[in-house]
Amino acid sequence: MRILLTGSNGQLGNALHAPLGQQGSVYAPLRNELDLSNPDQVRQCIREFKPDLIINPAAYTAVDLAETEEKLAHAVNAEAPAIMAEEARKLGAGLVHYSTDYVFDGEKLDQHGQVIPYLETDTTNPQNVYGKTKLAGEQAIQSSGCRHLILRTSWVYSLHGKNFLLTILRLARERDQLRIVNDQWGTPNSAAWLAETSCSLLAGLQQANTPADWWAEHAGLYHFSAAGKANWFEFATAIVTLADRQNKLNKAAPALTGISSSEYPTPARRPHNSLLGTQKLQDQFALDLPHWQDCLQECMQGLDQTAAQTA
Ligand SMILES: NC(=O)c1ccc[n+]([C@@H]2O[C@H](COP(=O)([O-])OP(=O)(O)OC[C@H]3O[C@@H](n4cnc5c(N)ncnc54)[C@H](OP(=O)(O)O)[C@@H]3O)[C@@H](O)[C@H]2O)c1
């Protein structure tokens, strides 16, 4: 199987590269070889490589900067996936595309005012430019008629790249006090777990009688997340506690204080509720999902001093 992987320098793309290599021959051009904001390059790359599968974890992910770089965010998050979908349909290839909890407005609550998970059938209503461009990418893929999986995930972290885990580790080493937002809820997801699980979802594709049979049964939009919920304060507390237990802070752990989103204004609005209900994914792929804290523990076992220092 010929696999085109985008964004292999990103958190998820980096984690996907090795396990995808077990499933086929992977071509993973970096941004200097394939600029996703250049439609002609995207089209040409696919036409030349002729993949059986396109895996697209690449995205314009600078959520705050997107507010002032809408054109670029739209090109990468909406126009490039639209071209991938169109070319995949012509080739009969499959497209695995990652999307985000930010397609929702975050206002979903139960009758007691508690956050409850969003389902794939819930109405989208993105509140920032990043979310709007990611939703436009999803819609282009869905309307293209190509074989696709759209996997919406949330709060991605790893030991590679820029993310909340590495930022908290750096701050915990520098400061004695950290103030972290405690009124935005979601589920942290390890890029390594997302990558391994993505590959296990696709394992059936190799075993199916024909790719067409597999796609007919499995194609669609899925919420893709580990189990459990947290707010950012709880996520930070778990990170600091584990790092302290592993003696990775080189000092006393900082004191953490929960604050409201209004005390930490950002250019882009963030949803209050980012929880993704994953029953559809579990049923379709017979998956048992681990708790996010177990994934965090596993990820942090791989932590070395260098990764934290260079964050
Ligand atoms: N991070 C999160 O918390 C989060 C939450 C929900 C959903 N998601 C979704 O999950 C997926 C993976 O996210 P991630 O955290 O792994 O993202 P990431 O670490 O920011 O990586 C994004 C990748 O996209 C590449 N990219 C951006 N613009 C490009 C362009 N013009 N041409 C070519 N490549 C370009 C980047 O290349 P460079 O390395 O050259 O910059 C990078 O390799 C994305 O679809 C994202 O929307 C992420």
Short mmCIF file of C-alpha atoms and ligand atoms in Angstrom, two decimals:
data_model
loop_
_atom_site.label_atom_id
_atom_site.label_comp_id
_atom_site.label_asym_id
_atom_site.label_seq_id
_atom_site.Cartn_x
_atom_site.Cartn_y
_atom_site.Cartn_z
CA MET A 1 0.00 0.00 0.00
CA ARG A 2 1.32 3.45 -0.95
CA ILE A 3 0.75 5.97 1.83
CA LEU A 4 1.15 9.74 1.58
CA LEU A 5 1.64 11.25 5.04
CA THR A 6 1.48 15.03 5.52
CA GLY A 7 2.79 17.03 8.47
CA SER A 8 5.30 14.42 9.63
CA ASN A 9 7.14 17.09 11.59
CA GLY A 10 4.05 17.80 13.69
CA GLN A 11 3.03 16.03 16.89
CA LEU A 12 0.66 13.53 15.35
CA GLY A 13 2.42 13.22 12.00
CA ASN A 14 5.68 12.45 13.75
CA ALA A 15 3.99 9.76 15.86
CA LEU A 16 2.27 8.26 12.81
CA HIS A 17 5.37 7.92 10.64
CA ALA A 18 6.88 4.74 12.14
CA PRO A 19 3.68 2.72 12.74
CA LEU A 20 2.37 3.58 9.26
CA GLY A 21 5.60 2.14 7.90
CA GLN A 22 4.36 -1.26 9.12
CA GLN A 23 1.32 -0.91 6.87
CA GLY A 24 2.91 0.17 3.63
CA SER A 25 5.42 2.30 1.84
CA VAL A 26 5.23 5.79 3.30
CA TYR A 27 6.10 9.04 1.52
CA ALA A 28 6.20 11.87 4.04
CA PRO A 29 7.19 15.16 2.36
CA LEU A 30 7.98 18.02 4.71
CA ARG A 31 6.71 21.56 4.22
CA ASN A 32 9.69 22.50 2.01
CA GLU A 33 8.71 19.71 -0.42
CA LEU A 34 4.95 20.00 -0.11
CA ASP A 35 3.51 23.35 0.94
CA LEU A 36 -0.14 22.75 1.71
CA SER A 37 -0.97 26.41 1.14
CA ASN A 38 -0.04 25.86 -2.52
CA PRO A 39 -2.94 24.07 -4.28
CA ASP A 40 -0.89 23.20 -7.37
CA GLN A 41 1.78 21.50 -5.26
CA VAL A 42 -0.84 19.47 -3.40
CA ARG A 43 -2.45 18.32 -6.64
CA GLN A 44 0.85 17.55 -8.33
CA CYS A 45 2.22 15.62 -5.35
CA ILE A 46 -0.82 13.33 -5.26
CA ARG A 47 -0.91 12.86 -9.03
CA GLU A 48 2.77 11.89 -9.09
CA PHE A 49 2.84 9.63 -6.02
CA LYS A 50 -0.57 8.00 -6.69
CA PRO A 51 -1.22 6.95 -3.08
CA ASP A 52 -3.68 4.27 -1.99
CA LEU A 53 -4.07 6.17 1.25
CA ILE A 54 -3.56 9.81 2.20
CA ILE A 55 -3.10 10.47 5.91
CA ASN A 56 -3.50 14.16 6.71
CA PRO A 57 -2.57 15.22 10.25
CA ALA A 58 -1.03 18.45 8.90
CA ALA A 59 -2.93 21.58 9.76
CA TYR A 60 -2.54 25.25 10.48
CA THR A 61 -2.82 24.85 14.28
CA ALA A 62 -1.80 28.28 15.62
CA VAL A 63 -5.26 28.97 17.04
CA ASP A 64 -4.66 32.57 18.16
CA LEU A 65 -2.58 33.58 15.12
CA ALA A 66 -5.30 32.22 12.83
CA GLU A 67 -7.50 35.15 13.89
CA THR A 68 -5.20 37.40 11.83
CA GLU A 69 -4.01 34.83 9.25
CA GLU A 70 -7.39 33.57 8.11
CA LYS A 71 -6.42 33.23 4.44
CA LEU A 72 -3.43 30.98 5.22
CA ALA A 73 -5.36 28.95 7.81
CA HIS A 74 -8.17 28.45 5.27
CA ALA A 75 -5.73 27.39 2.54
CA VAL A 76 -4.12 24.72 4.74
CA ASN A 77 -7.15 23.57 6.74
CA ALA A 78 -9.90 23.79 4.14
CA GLU A 79 -8.56 24.14 0.59
CA ALA A 80 -5.74 21.56 0.84
CA PRO A 81 -8.03 18.83 2.28
CA ALA A 82 -10.57 19.66 -0.44
CA ILE A 83 -7.93 19.01 -3.11
CA MET A 84 -6.76 15.84 -1.33
CA ALA A 85 -10.36 14.61 -1.30
CA GLU A 86 -10.94 15.42 -4.97
CA GLU A 87 -7.71 13.69 -6.02
CA ALA A 88 -8.36 10.72 -3.71
CA ARG A 89 -11.79 10.24 -5.28
CA LYS A 90 -10.30 10.23 -8.78
CA LEU A 91 -7.70 7.64 -7.72
CA GLY A 92 -10.08 5.53 -5.61
CA ALA A 93 -7.72 6.21 -2.68
CA GLY A 94 -8.74 6.65 0.95
CA LEU A 95 -8.25 9.86 2.95
CA VAL A 96 -7.76 9.88 6.71
CA HIS A 97 -8.16 13.44 7.95
CA TYR A 98 -7.91 14.79 11.49
CA SER A 99 -10.19 17.47 12.82
CA THR A 100 -10.98 19.16 16.09
CA ASP A 101 -13.33 19.71 19.01
CA TYR A 102 -13.17 23.42 18.08
CA VAL A 103 -15.86 22.85 15.43
CA PHE A 104 -18.31 23.14 18.36
CA ASP A 105 -19.24 26.23 20.39
CA GLY A 106 -18.64 24.47 23.71
CA GLU A 107 -22.04 25.38 25.15
CA LYS A 108 -23.46 21.83 25.41
CA LEU A 109 -24.69 21.15 28.97
CA ASP A 110 -27.08 18.71 30.63
CA GLN A 111 -30.13 19.89 32.58
CA HIS A 112 -27.97 20.39 35.70
CA GLY A 113 -25.56 22.69 33.86
CA GLN A 114 -22.82 20.02 33.63
CA VAL A 115 -20.73 19.54 30.48
CA ILE A 116 -21.67 16.48 28.45
CA PRO A 117 -19.88 15.00 25.41
CA TYR A 118 -20.60 16.18 21.90
CA LEU A 119 -21.79 13.53 19.45
CA GLU A 120 -21.00 13.37 15.75
CA THR A 121 -24.63 14.32 15.09
CA ASP A 122 -24.51 17.52 17.17
CA THR A 123 -24.69 20.86 15.38
CA THR A 124 -21.34 22.50 14.76
CA ASN A 125 -20.81 26.16 15.54
CA PRO A 126 -17.11 27.09 15.62
CA GLN A 127 -16.24 30.19 17.60
CA ASN A 128 -12.84 31.00 16.13
CA VAL A 129 -11.14 31.16 12.73
CA TYR A 130 -9.19 27.93 13.29
CA GLY A 131 -12.41 26.04 14.09
CA LYS A 132 -14.20 27.54 11.08
CA THR A 133 -11.42 26.56 8.68
CA LYS A 134 -11.24 23.02 10.12
CA LEU A 135 -15.00 22.64 9.72
CA ALA A 136 -14.75 23.84 6.11
CA GLY A 137 -12.11 21.12 5.54
CA GLU A 138 -14.43 18.45 6.96
CA GLN A 139 -17.33 19.62 4.81
CA ALA A 140 -15.24 19.65 1.63
CA ILE A 141 -14.15 16.06 2.26
CA GLN A 142 -17.68 14.91 3.05
CA SER A 143 -19.13 16.46 -0.08
CA SER A 144 -16.33 15.17 -2.35
CA GLY A 145 -17.59 11.59 -2.41
CA CYS A 146 -14.11 10.23 -1.62
CA ARG A 147 -13.47 7.31 0.74
CA HIS A 148 -12.68 8.98 4.02
CA LEU A 149 -12.30 8.83 7.75
CA ILE A 150 -12.60 12.19 9.50
CA LEU A 151 -11.29 11.79 13.04
CA ARG A 152 -12.10 14.67 15.39
CA THR A 153 -9.79 14.78 18.37
CA SER A 154 -8.87 17.21 21.16
CA TRP A 155 -6.07 18.52 23.38
CA VAL A 156 -3.18 16.74 21.63
CA TYR A 157 0.17 16.49 23.43
CA SER A 158 3.45 14.63 22.96
CA LEU A 159 7.13 14.90 23.79
CA HIS A 160 7.64 16.45 20.36
CA GLY A 161 6.71 19.93 19.17
CA LYS A 162 4.72 22.65 20.89
CA ASN A 163 2.04 21.60 23.32
CA PHE A 164 0.53 22.03 26.77
CA LEU A 165 2.51 19.15 28.35
CA LEU A 166 5.90 20.57 27.38
CA THR A 167 4.85 24.14 28.23
CA ILE A 168 3.71 23.11 31.71
CA LEU A 169 6.92 21.14 32.30
CA ARG A 170 9.00 24.17 31.32
CA LEU A 171 6.98 26.55 33.48
CA ALA A 172 7.02 24.13 36.41
CA ARG A 173 10.82 24.20 36.30
CA GLU A 174 10.97 27.99 36.08
CA ARG A 175 8.26 29.15 38.48
CA ASP A 176 6.96 28.54 41.98
CA GLN A 177 3.35 29.34 41.12
CA LEU A 178 1.23 28.50 38.08
CA ARG A 179 -2.24 29.88 37.36
CA ILE A 180 -4.21 27.58 35.02
CA VAL A 181 -7.70 27.86 33.54
CA ASN A 182 -10.18 25.55 35.25
CA ASP A 183 -13.43 26.24 33.42
CA GLN A 184 -12.66 24.67 30.02
CA TRP A 185 -13.34 20.92 29.90
CA GLY A 186 -12.02 18.32 27.49
CA THR A 187 -9.91 15.19 27.19
CA PRO A 188 -6.13 15.25 26.72
CA ASN A 189 -4.91 12.93 23.96
CA SER A 190 -1.41 11.59 23.51
CA ALA A 191 -0.19 11.80 19.91
CA ALA A 192 1.46 8.38 20.33
CA TRP A 193 -1.84 6.81 21.38
CA LEU A 194 -3.75 8.56 18.59
CA ALA A 195 -1.17 7.34 16.06
CA GLU A 196 -1.12 3.73 17.23
CA THR A 197 -4.89 3.62 17.40
CA SER A 198 -5.24 5.22 13.95
CA CYS A 199 -3.06 2.41 12.58
CA SER A 200 -5.12 -0.22 14.34
CA LEU A 201 -8.30 1.26 12.81
CA LEU A 202 -6.67 0.88 9.40
CA ALA A 203 -5.38 -2.64 10.01
CA GLY A 204 -8.73 -4.01 8.83
CA LEU A 205 -8.26 -2.28 5.48
CA GLN A 206 -5.34 -4.59 4.70
CA GLN A 207 -7.34 -7.66 5.69
CA ALA A 208 -10.55 -6.77 3.85
CA ASN A 209 -11.46 -8.60 0.63
CA THR A 210 -11.33 -5.33 -1.25
CA PRO A 211 -10.65 -1.74 -0.11
CA ALA A 212 -14.10 -0.84 -1.44
CA ASP A 213 -15.76 -3.29 1.02
CA TRP A 214 -13.84 -1.88 3.95
CA TRP A 215 -14.55 1.74 3.08
CA ALA A 216 -18.23 1.02 2.48
CA GLU A 217 -18.48 -0.29 6.04
CA HIS A 218 -16.20 2.12 7.89
CA ALA A 219 -16.07 5.49 6.12
CA GLY A 220 -17.41 8.48 8.00
CA LEU A 221 -16.93 11.04 10.73
CA TYR A 222 -15.83 9.86 14.18
CA HIS A 223 -14.98 11.45 17.51
CA PHE A 224 -11.58 10.07 18.47
CA SER A 225 -10.43 10.50 22.05
CA ALA A 226 -9.27 8.66 25.14
CA ALA A 227 -11.73 8.25 28.02
CA GLY A 228 -12.31 10.58 30.96
CA LYS A 229 -12.49 14.34 31.27
CA ALA A 230 -10.41 17.12 32.75
CA ASN A 231 -10.07 20.86 32.79
CA TRP A 232 -6.71 22.47 31.98
CA PHE A 233 -5.96 22.94 35.69
CA GLU A 234 -6.50 19.21 36.32
CA PHE A 235 -4.39 18.30 33.30
CA ALA A 236 -1.58 20.57 34.52
CA THR A 237 -1.85 19.12 38.03
CA ALA A 238 -1.50 15.57 36.65
CA ILE A 239 1.57 16.60 34.62
CA VAL A 240 3.30 18.32 37.53
CA THR A 241 2.49 15.47 39.93
CA LEU A 242 3.92 12.83 37.58
CA ALA A 243 7.01 14.90 36.75
CA ASP A 244 7.65 15.56 40.43
CA ARG A 245 7.24 11.86 41.24
CA GLN A 246 9.77 11.04 38.48
CA ASN A 247 12.16 13.75 39.79
CA LYS A 248 11.96 15.56 36.45
CA LEU A 249 11.50 19.09 37.83
CA ASN A 250 14.88 19.49 39.54
CA LYS A 251 13.17 21.65 42.19
CA ALA A 252 10.09 21.70 44.40
CA ALA A 253 6.85 21.41 42.46
CA PRO A 254 5.12 24.78 41.92
CA ALA A 255 1.80 25.61 43.58
CA LEU A 256 -1.06 25.44 41.07
CA THR A 257 -4.09 27.74 41.23
CA GLY A 258 -7.22 27.40 39.13
CA ILE A 259 -8.44 30.57 37.37
CA SER A 260 -11.37 31.33 35.07
CA SER A 261 -11.01 31.86 31.31
CA SER A 262 -11.89 35.54 31.84
CA GLU A 263 -8.66 35.89 33.85
CA TYR A 264 -6.64 34.53 30.90
CA PRO A 265 -7.91 36.31 27.77
CA THR A 266 -6.69 35.01 24.38
CA PRO A 267 -7.25 36.41 20.86
CA ALA A 268 -9.28 33.34 19.83
CA ARG A 269 -12.31 32.21 21.88
CA ARG A 270 -11.99 28.69 23.29
CA PRO A 271 -14.96 26.41 23.89
CA HIS A 272 -16.02 25.82 27.50
CA ASN A 273 -16.89 22.20 26.68
CA SER A 274 -14.62 20.21 24.34
CA LEU A 275 -15.72 16.73 25.38
CA LEU A 276 -16.15 14.29 22.49
CA GLY A 277 -18.46 11.28 22.83
CA THR A 278 -16.72 8.28 21.29
CA GLN A 279 -19.41 5.55 21.31
CA LYS A 280 -19.64 5.49 17.50
CA LEU A 281 -15.89 4.86 17.17
CA GLN A 282 -15.94 2.19 19.88
CA ASP A 283 -18.86 0.35 18.29
CA GLN A 284 -17.61 0.56 14.72
CA PHE A 285 -14.05 -0.56 15.46
CA ALA A 286 -14.64 -2.70 18.60
CA LEU A 287 -12.27 -0.50 20.59
CA ASP A 288 -11.71 -0.17 24.32
CA LEU A 289 -10.45 3.31 25.04
CA PRO A 290 -7.84 3.91 27.75
CA HIS A 291 -8.24 6.66 30.35
CA TRP A 292 -6.35 9.87 29.45
CA GLN A 293 -4.36 9.64 32.71
CA ASP A 294 -2.95 6.23 31.70
CA CYS A 295 -1.89 7.65 28.32
CA LEU A 296 -0.25 10.61 30.05
CA GLN A 297 1.66 8.32 32.37
CA GLU A 298 2.85 6.22 29.44
CA CYS A 299 3.91 9.30 27.48
CA MET A 300 5.79 10.79 30.42
CA GLN A 301 7.72 7.58 30.95
CA GLY A 302 9.51 8.54 27.74
CA LEU A 303 10.36 11.97 29.03
CA ASP A 304 14.00 12.85 29.22
CA GLN A 305 15.57 16.02 30.52
CA THR A 306 16.39 17.29 27.03
CA ALA A 307 12.82 17.18 25.77
CA ALA A 308 11.60 19.22 28.72
CA GLN A 309 14.48 21.71 28.57
CA THR A 310 14.07 22.39 24.86
CA ALA A 311 10.29 22.86 25.09
N1 LIG B 1 -2.88 20.15 18.86
C1 LIG B 1 -4.10 19.99 19.36
O1 LIG B 1 -4.32 20.20 20.56
C2 LIG B 1 -5.23 19.52 18.49
C3 LIG B 1 -6.51 19.45 19.04
C4 LIG B 1 -7.57 18.99 18.23
C5 LIG B 1 -7.33 18.61 16.94
N2 LIG B 1 -6.07 18.71 16.43
C6 LIG B 1 -5.87 18.31 15.04
O2 LIG B 1 -5.01 17.19 15.04
C7 LIG B 1 -4.15 17.23 13.90
C8 LIG B 1 -2.71 17.11 14.33
O3 LIG B 1 -2.38 18.21 15.18
P1 LIG B 1 -0.90 18.39 15.75
O4 LIG B 1 -1.05 18.88 17.15
O5 LIG B 1 -0.09 17.18 15.44
O6 LIG B 1 -0.40 19.62 14.86
P2 LIG B 1 1.05 20.27 14.83
O7 LIG B 1 1.96 19.62 15.80
O8 LIG B 1 0.85 21.75 14.89
O9 LIG B 1 1.57 19.86 13.39
C9 LIG B 1 1.01 20.42 12.24
C10 LIG B 1 1.83 19.98 11.05
O10 LIG B 1 1.26 20.62 9.91
C11 LIG B 1 2.33 21.13 9.14
N3 LIG B 1 1.91 22.28 8.34
C12 LIG B 1 1.32 23.43 8.73
N4 LIG B 1 1.20 24.26 7.69
C13 LIG B 1 1.73 23.63 6.62
C14 LIG B 1 1.89 23.97 5.25
N5 LIG B 1 1.51 25.16 4.76
N6 LIG B 1 2.47 23.06 4.43
C15 LIG B 1 2.89 21.87 4.89
N7 LIG B 1 2.77 21.48 6.17
C16 LIG B 1 2.19 22.36 7.03
C17 LIG B 1 3.36 21.57 10.14
O11 LIG B 1 4.59 21.70 9.48
P3 LIG B 1 5.86 22.40 10.16
O12 LIG B 1 6.40 21.37 11.10
O13 LIG B 1 6.74 22.70 9.03
O14 LIG B 1 5.35 23.61 10.88
C18 LIG B 1 3.31 20.41 11.11
O15 LIG B 1 4.12 19.36 10.67
C19 LIG B 1 -4.49 18.52 13.16
O16 LIG B 1 -5.43 18.23 12.16
C20 LIG B 1 -5.17 19.38 14.20
O17 LIG B 1 -6.08 20.28 13.62
C21 LIG B 1 -5.01 19.13 17.19
#
